[in-house]
Amino acid sequence: MAGAPDRLLLRLEWQVVRRLDGRVLGAYRTPYRGSGLDFAGLRGYVETDDARRIDWNATARLDEPQVRQFTEDRELTLWLVLDRTASMTVGVPGRGKHDVLAELALVLARLFGRGGNRVGAVLHDGAATRIVPPATGRGQVLRIGHELARTATAPPKAGTTDVAAMLGTAARLARRRSLIIVISDFIGTAGWDRPLLRLAHRHEVVALRVVDAADDALPEVGLVLVEDTETGEQLLVDSGDPLLRARLSDAVAEREADLAGRMRRAGVPLHRIDTDRDLLPALAGVAASTRWRRT
């Protein structure tokens, strides 16, 4: 991650957060109604009430059905599920996919981590998972930033992105209904459809796919040594070979269609974030098309 977390956050607050705050995101909550933990009083039963909320002791005393009322818990909990595997290091220095992921994470944490909202993070590097428990305030954003900085300076771990493991960790940690934003390039192992469906059934899930130009196209530079960033496998190819380029284009299109289909079946909005584009319009588009509601 380029720069110290506090300096990066300060820059993002001026360049992105200030321009988004109040105009697009503001104070939002998910469509889910709170479970209600604080007893607020009793009232007479009506036909549409849940019979499980009847207070039978009060009903016996007053000789008419009474139901318990609770103060609804409207506090939002946001979990950021962050892919820190080797494929996320692709891109130009200072603007690689891991740099864009860090900026997205800090902006979202800063925007949502106010008004009593809690933000937590799951950072997966292919070998280990780091957890930042949910908390509020600017200090929590900086804690997430420092964890991002630690994973950015560590050598990339070998192995493919285990999306199923990332989603499974989020499901275990998010015990209450939450907004879960998964930020990844989704280049990795298969078999994560069922974990995604389970997660989306209980929570509101949004997927941000970070993409670099190197993911989709091979520059015509003659013979080139291509390396898989996650497995380390190397192959010498002729980048000008039309058959190779056609096969690569077909593979990219197939990967795009497969990913879109998985997200669509799970009912999860999928947004593409390009490393070479401004973050502001990308985030505005995410907010405009996601079911977040104002308080």
Tab-separated table of C-alpha atoms in Angstrom:
chain	number	residue	atom	x	y	z
A	1	MET	CA	0.000	0.000	0.000
A	2	ALA	CA	1.450	3.312	-1.103
A	3	GLY	CA	2.245	5.564	1.840
A	4	ALA	CA	1.521	5.287	5.542
A	5	PRO	CA	-2.112	4.448	6.409
A	6	ASP	CA	-2.742	7.812	8.119
A	7	ARG	CA	-1.405	9.801	5.151
A	8	LEU	CA	-3.322	7.657	2.688
A	9	LEU	CA	-6.550	8.033	4.657
A	10	LEU	CA	-6.097	11.799	4.887
A	11	ARG	CA	-5.615	12.007	1.106
A	12	LEU	CA	-8.659	9.844	0.450
A	13	GLU	CA	-10.763	11.901	2.854
A	14	TRP	CA	-9.986	15.023	0.834
A	15	GLN	CA	-10.100	13.517	-2.638
A	16	VAL	CA	-12.898	10.960	-2.376
A	17	VAL	CA	-14.763	10.778	0.943
A	18	ARG	CA	-15.525	14.505	1.155
A	19	ARG	CA	-16.992	14.481	-2.346
A	20	LEU	CA	-19.068	11.356	-1.793
A	21	ASP	CA	-20.275	12.054	1.731
A	22	GLY	CA	-23.789	13.458	1.833
A	23	ARG	CA	-24.095	13.434	-1.951
A	24	VAL	CA	-24.216	9.732	-2.658
A	25	LEU	CA	-23.676	7.508	0.351
A	26	GLY	CA	-24.409	9.694	3.361
A	27	ALA	CA	-25.767	7.729	6.334
A	28	TYR	CA	-27.138	4.420	5.080
A	29	ARG	CA	-28.549	1.267	6.491
A	30	THR	CA	-29.322	-2.116	4.989
A	31	PRO	CA	-32.906	-3.120	4.132
A	32	TYR	CA	-32.946	-5.578	7.020
A	33	ARG	CA	-34.976	-4.650	10.109
A	34	GLY	CA	-33.210	-4.954	13.426
A	35	SER	CA	-33.854	-7.832	15.768
A	36	GLY	CA	-34.642	-5.517	18.691
A	37	LEU	CA	-32.801	-6.102	21.954
A	38	ASP	CA	-34.199	-3.360	24.205
A	39	PHE	CA	-37.657	-3.825	25.758
A	40	ALA	CA	-39.817	-0.759	25.048
A	41	GLY	CA	-43.169	-1.690	26.581
A	42	LEU	CA	-46.483	-3.491	26.001
A	43	ARG	CA	-49.458	-2.861	23.772
A	44	GLY	CA	-52.677	-4.628	22.792
A	45	TYR	CA	-52.450	-7.541	20.384
A	46	VAL	CA	-53.663	-7.030	16.799
A	47	GLU	CA	-54.296	-9.657	14.157
A	48	THR	CA	-51.047	-9.044	12.251
A	49	ASP	CA	-48.791	-9.431	15.319
A	50	ASP	CA	-46.401	-12.349	15.775
A	51	ALA	CA	-47.981	-14.598	18.419
A	52	ARG	CA	-44.510	-15.427	19.737
A	53	ARG	CA	-44.299	-11.886	21.143
A	54	ILE	CA	-47.366	-12.259	23.342
A	55	ASP	CA	-46.577	-11.620	27.012
A	56	TRP	CA	-48.747	-14.242	28.692
A	57	ASN	CA	-48.246	-12.905	32.237
A	58	ALA	CA	-49.419	-9.414	31.222
A	59	THR	CA	-52.242	-10.969	29.203
A	60	ALA	CA	-53.475	-12.846	32.273
A	61	ARG	CA	-53.319	-9.697	34.443
A	62	LEU	CA	-55.127	-7.435	31.976
A	63	ASP	CA	-57.494	-10.089	30.645
A	64	GLU	CA	-56.663	-9.226	27.030
A	65	PRO	CA	-53.711	-10.231	24.809
A	66	GLN	CA	-50.611	-8.052	25.200
A	67	VAL	CA	-47.505	-8.115	23.011
A	68	ARG	CA	-43.975	-7.058	23.924
A	69	GLN	CA	-42.447	-4.176	21.959
A	70	PHE	CA	-38.719	-3.707	21.445
A	71	THR	CA	-36.547	-0.865	20.276
A	72	GLU	CA	-35.309	-1.869	16.844
A	73	ASP	CA	-31.600	-2.240	16.441
A	74	ARG	CA	-30.781	-0.233	13.287
A	75	GLU	CA	-27.023	-0.132	13.684
A	76	LEU	CA	-25.198	-1.250	10.561
A	77	THR	CA	-22.300	-3.683	10.694
A	78	LEU	CA	-20.054	-3.694	7.643
A	79	TRP	CA	-17.601	-6.509	6.979
A	80	LEU	CA	-14.894	-5.911	4.379
A	81	VAL	CA	-13.632	-9.194	2.902
A	82	LEU	CA	-10.283	-8.355	1.303
A	83	ASP	CA	-8.261	-10.474	-1.109
A	84	ARG	CA	-4.526	-10.043	-0.433
A	85	THR	CA	-3.287	-12.984	-2.514
A	86	ALA	CA	-0.497	-12.851	-5.102
A	87	SER	CA	-2.752	-12.121	-8.093
A	88	MET	CA	-3.690	-8.814	-6.446
A	89	THR	CA	-0.101	-7.554	-6.827
A	90	VAL	CA	-0.553	-7.193	-10.609
A	91	GLY	CA	-0.341	-3.651	-11.975
A	92	VAL	CA	1.947	-0.671	-12.209
A	93	PRO	CA	3.806	0.404	-9.033
A	94	GLY	CA	1.587	2.536	-6.808
A	95	ARG	CA	-1.532	1.630	-8.766
A	96	GLY	CA	-1.649	-2.145	-8.653
A	97	LYS	CA	-4.755	-4.052	-7.754
A	98	HIS	CA	-3.674	-4.268	-4.098
A	99	ASP	CA	-3.280	-0.458	-3.999
A	100	VAL	CA	-6.781	0.063	-5.383
A	101	LEU	CA	-8.165	-2.506	-2.945
A	102	ALA	CA	-6.585	-0.581	-0.046
A	103	GLU	CA	-8.128	2.686	-1.222
A	104	LEU	CA	-11.550	1.085	-1.650
A	105	ALA	CA	-11.368	-0.493	1.804
A	106	LEU	CA	-10.389	2.731	3.560
A	107	VAL	CA	-12.988	4.855	1.760
A	108	LEU	CA	-15.790	2.392	2.492
A	109	ALA	CA	-14.692	1.947	6.112
A	110	ARG	CA	-14.563	5.711	6.621
A	111	LEU	CA	-17.935	6.327	4.990
A	112	PHE	CA	-19.786	3.609	6.884
A	113	GLY	CA	-17.918	3.674	10.191
A	114	ARG	CA	-19.821	6.623	11.585
A	115	GLY	CA	-23.078	7.219	13.398
A	116	GLY	CA	-22.570	4.135	15.540
A	117	ASN	CA	-21.944	1.854	12.569
A	118	ARG	CA	-19.329	-0.845	13.105
A	119	VAL	CA	-16.746	-1.931	10.529
A	120	GLY	CA	-14.656	-5.090	10.570
A	121	ALA	CA	-12.319	-6.688	8.051
A	122	VAL	CA	-11.193	-10.124	6.881
A	123	LEU	CA	-7.816	-10.138	5.075
A	124	HIS	CA	-6.974	-13.358	3.228
A	125	ASP	CA	-3.515	-13.869	1.704
A	126	GLY	CA	-3.861	-17.454	0.521
A	127	ALA	CA	-2.038	-18.951	3.495
A	128	ALA	CA	-3.492	-17.164	6.517
A	129	THR	CA	-6.456	-14.978	7.427
A	130	ARG	CA	-6.213	-11.823	9.532
A	131	ILE	CA	-9.276	-10.515	11.332
A	132	VAL	CA	-9.971	-6.937	12.411
A	133	PRO	CA	-12.994	-7.198	14.778
A	134	PRO	CA	-15.808	-4.684	14.144
A	135	ALA	CA	-15.532	-1.294	15.848
A	136	THR	CA	-16.453	2.318	15.171
A	137	GLY	CA	-14.640	5.552	14.438
A	138	ARG	CA	-11.669	6.828	12.488
A	139	GLY	CA	-9.269	4.845	14.658
A	140	GLN	CA	-10.865	1.630	13.410
A	141	VAL	CA	-10.287	2.736	9.812
A	142	LEU	CA	-6.619	3.260	10.615
A	143	ARG	CA	-6.427	-0.195	12.229
A	144	ILE	CA	-7.687	-1.706	8.991
A	145	GLY	CA	-5.189	0.463	7.107
A	146	HIS	CA	-2.288	-0.795	9.220
A	147	GLU	CA	-3.323	-4.427	8.605
A	148	LEU	CA	-3.442	-3.684	4.876
A	149	ALA	CA	0.032	-2.161	5.075
A	150	ARG	CA	1.370	-5.231	6.912
A	151	THR	CA	0.041	-7.621	4.275
A	152	ALA	CA	1.316	-5.369	1.475
A	153	THR	CA	4.920	-5.493	2.752
A	154	ALA	CA	4.901	-9.257	3.349
A	155	PRO	CA	6.112	-11.500	0.491
A	156	PRO	CA	3.158	-12.798	-1.599
A	157	LYS	CA	2.138	-16.305	-0.558
A	158	ALA	CA	2.068	-19.077	-3.136
A	159	GLY	CA	-1.273	-20.634	-3.997
A	160	THR	CA	-4.513	-19.600	-5.631
A	161	THR	CA	-7.188	-17.357	-4.174
A	162	ASP	CA	-9.553	-19.485	-2.108
A	163	VAL	CA	-12.770	-17.499	-2.523
A	164	ALA	CA	-14.784	-20.169	-0.703
A	165	ALA	CA	-12.541	-19.838	2.360
A	166	MET	CA	-12.905	-16.047	2.339
A	167	LEU	CA	-16.698	-16.282	2.169
A	168	GLY	CA	-16.808	-19.025	4.795
A	169	THR	CA	-14.788	-16.917	7.227
A	170	ALA	CA	-17.131	-13.969	6.697
A	171	ALA	CA	-20.157	-16.197	7.329
A	172	ARG	CA	-18.703	-17.459	10.629
A	173	LEU	CA	-17.825	-13.979	11.860
A	174	ALA	CA	-21.000	-12.121	10.827
A	175	ARG	CA	-23.369	-13.455	13.461
A	176	ARG	CA	-25.885	-10.677	12.946
A	177	ARG	CA	-27.247	-9.526	9.618
A	178	SER	CA	-24.637	-7.333	8.006
A	179	LEU	CA	-23.534	-5.620	4.851
A	180	ILE	CA	-20.620	-7.633	3.454
A	181	ILE	CA	-18.448	-6.155	0.712
A	182	VAL	CA	-16.061	-8.592	-0.961
A	183	ILE	CA	-13.142	-6.925	-2.775
A	184	SER	CA	-11.136	-9.271	-4.992
A	185	ASP	CA	-10.150	-10.014	-8.571
A	186	PHE	CA	-11.976	-13.362	-8.182
A	187	ILE	CA	-9.115	-15.155	-9.924
A	188	GLY	CA	-8.754	-18.404	-8.052
A	189	THR	CA	-10.285	-21.710	-7.123
A	190	ALA	CA	-13.775	-22.816	-8.090
A	191	GLY	CA	-16.415	-24.232	-5.760
A	192	TRP	CA	-17.486	-21.025	-4.034
A	193	ASP	CA	-21.031	-20.856	-5.427
A	194	ARG	CA	-22.633	-22.568	-2.433
A	195	PRO	CA	-20.776	-20.486	0.215
A	196	LEU	CA	-21.820	-17.337	-1.673
A	197	LEU	CA	-25.466	-18.437	-1.787
A	198	ARG	CA	-25.459	-19.172	1.948
A	199	LEU	CA	-23.860	-15.839	2.742
A	200	ALA	CA	-26.235	-13.856	0.503
A	201	HIS	CA	-29.249	-15.632	1.997
A	202	ARG	CA	-28.549	-14.125	5.419
A	203	HIS	CA	-26.678	-10.912	4.612
A	204	GLU	CA	-26.574	-8.177	2.013
A	205	VAL	CA	-23.514	-8.963	-0.097
A	206	VAL	CA	-21.806	-6.731	-2.667
A	207	ALA	CA	-18.861	-7.832	-4.834
A	208	LEU	CA	-16.239	-5.372	-6.111
A	209	ARG	CA	-13.994	-6.948	-8.738
A	210	VAL	CA	-10.676	-5.134	-9.091
A	211	VAL	CA	-9.312	-5.481	-12.630
A	212	ASP	CA	-5.996	-4.450	-14.193
A	213	ALA	CA	-5.406	-4.193	-17.941
A	214	ALA	CA	-2.893	-7.048	-17.652
A	215	ASP	CA	-5.729	-9.368	-16.583
A	216	ASP	CA	-7.562	-9.054	-19.883
A	217	ALA	CA	-4.990	-8.476	-22.638
A	218	LEU	CA	-1.479	-9.491	-23.671
A	219	PRO	CA	0.602	-6.685	-25.241
A	220	GLU	CA	2.175	-7.466	-28.616
A	221	VAL	CA	5.859	-7.460	-27.675
A	222	GLY	CA	7.089	-10.629	-29.366
A	223	LEU	CA	8.358	-13.490	-27.231
A	224	VAL	CA	7.469	-12.947	-23.603
A	225	LEU	CA	7.799	-14.997	-20.422
A	226	VAL	CA	4.381	-15.215	-18.786
A	227	GLU	CA	4.131	-16.123	-15.109
A	228	ASP	CA	1.074	-17.085	-13.107
A	229	THR	CA	1.346	-14.838	-10.043
A	230	GLU	CA	-0.469	-17.323	-7.805
A	231	THR	CA	1.120	-20.630	-8.846
A	232	GLY	CA	4.514	-19.353	-10.081
A	233	GLU	CA	4.179	-21.369	-13.300
A	234	GLN	CA	6.084	-19.795	-16.229
A	235	LEU	CA	5.559	-20.156	-19.967
A	236	LEU	CA	7.352	-18.605	-22.959
A	237	VAL	CA	4.814	-17.441	-25.546
A	238	ASP	CA	4.702	-15.443	-28.773
A	239	SER	CA	2.497	-12.489	-27.861
A	240	GLY	CA	1.904	-11.722	-31.544
A	241	ASP	CA	0.487	-15.161	-32.384
A	242	PRO	CA	-3.099	-14.487	-33.603
A	243	LEU	CA	-4.291	-17.930	-32.493
A	244	LEU	CA	-2.925	-17.358	-28.997
A	245	ARG	CA	-4.513	-13.926	-28.809
A	246	ALA	CA	-7.868	-15.273	-29.979
A	247	ARG	CA	-7.745	-18.066	-27.386
A	248	LEU	CA	-6.850	-15.566	-24.669
A	249	SER	CA	-9.732	-13.297	-25.681
A	250	ASP	CA	-12.167	-16.218	-25.610
A	251	ALA	CA	-10.884	-17.302	-22.191
A	252	VAL	CA	-11.353	-13.790	-20.782
A	253	ALA	CA	-14.911	-13.602	-22.157
A	254	GLU	CA	-15.715	-17.028	-20.728
A	255	ARG	CA	-14.325	-16.032	-17.324
A	256	GLU	CA	-16.375	-12.808	-17.326
A	257	ALA	CA	-19.592	-14.637	-18.233
A	258	ASP	CA	-18.981	-17.352	-15.635
A	259	LEU	CA	-18.347	-14.841	-12.851
A	260	ALA	CA	-21.382	-12.737	-13.786
A	261	GLY	CA	-23.560	-15.845	-13.852
A	262	ARG	CA	-22.442	-16.972	-10.398
A	263	MET	CA	-23.142	-13.570	-8.891
A	264	ARG	CA	-26.492	-13.293	-10.641
A	265	ARG	CA	-27.652	-16.691	-9.353
A	266	ALA	CA	-26.749	-15.636	-5.811
A	267	GLY	CA	-28.437	-12.237	-6.208
A	268	VAL	CA	-25.162	-10.430	-5.486
A	269	PRO	CA	-24.414	-7.123	-7.292
A	270	LEU	CA	-21.061	-7.303	-9.090
A	271	HIS	CA	-19.131	-4.103	-9.859
A	272	ARG	CA	-15.969	-3.804	-11.914
A	273	ILE	CA	-13.287	-1.460	-10.561
A	274	ASP	CA	-10.468	-0.744	-13.042
A	275	THR	CA	-7.073	0.191	-11.650
A	276	ASP	CA	-6.546	2.895	-14.291
A	277	ARG	CA	-9.777	4.783	-13.581
A	278	ASP	CA	-10.827	7.341	-10.993
A	279	LEU	CA	-12.228	5.820	-7.817
A	280	LEU	CA	-14.951	8.442	-7.318
A	281	PRO	CA	-17.283	7.597	-10.252
A	282	ALA	CA	-16.756	3.892	-9.629
A	283	LEU	CA	-17.894	4.211	-6.000
A	284	ALA	CA	-20.780	6.488	-6.978
A	285	GLY	CA	-21.947	3.822	-9.402
A	286	VAL	CA	-21.721	1.158	-6.713
A	287	ALA	CA	-23.807	3.233	-4.319
A	288	ALA	CA	-26.431	4.129	-6.930
A	289	SER	CA	-27.091	0.502	-7.851
A	290	THR	CA	-26.966	-1.084	-4.398
A	291	ARG	CA	-29.890	-1.466	-1.969
A	292	TRP	CA	-28.501	0.829	0.708
A	293	ARG	CA	-31.071	3.086	2.337
A	294	ARG	CA	-30.802	6.366	4.165
A	295	THR	CA	-31.465	6.612	7.882
